Amino acid sequence: MLAGFLPIMHLHENYSTKRAGVAGIRARVEYIHCIN
């Protein structure tokens, strides 16, 4: 990977992980509500 490209990728990855984490938690909560 190019050195100049890496920080952008890292930032994007961090942001995506955070969003995916929030969405995943929300989905899990909804799923638990559905099966109970």
Coordinates of C-alpha atoms in Angstrom, one line a residue:
M1 CA 0.0 0.0 0.0
L2 CA 1.1 3.6 -0.6
A3 CA 2.0 5.6 2.5
G4 CA -0.3 8.5 1.5
F5 CA -3.2 6.1 0.8
L6 CA -3.0 4.3 4.2
P7 CA -4.2 7.0 6.5
I8 CA -7.3 7.5 4.4
M9 CA -8.0 3.8 4.3
H10 CA -7.5 3.6 8.1
L11 CA -9.9 6.5 8.7
H12 CA -12.5 5.0 6.4
E13 CA -12.1 1.6 8.0
N14 CA -12.5 3.1 11.5
Y15 CA -15.6 4.9 10.4
S16 CA -17.1 1.9 8.7
T17 CA -16.3 -0.3 11.7
K18 CA -18.0 2.1 14.0
R19 CA -21.1 2.3 11.8
A20 CA -21.2 -1.4 11.4
G21 CA -20.9 -1.9 15.1
V22 CA -23.8 0.4 15.8
A23 CA -25.9 -1.2 13.2
G24 CA -25.0 -4.7 14.4
I25 CA -25.9 -3.9 18.0
R26 CA -29.3 -2.4 16.9
A27 CA -29.9 -5.5 14.7
R28 CA -29.1 -7.8 17.5
V29 CA -31.4 -6.0 19.9
E30 CA -34.2 -6.1 17.4
Y31 CA -33.5 -9.8 16.7
I32 CA -33.7 -10.6 20.5
H33 CA -37.0 -8.8 20.7
C34 CA -38.4 -10.8 17.8
I35 CA -37.5 -14.2 19.2
N36 CA -38.7 -13.5 22.7

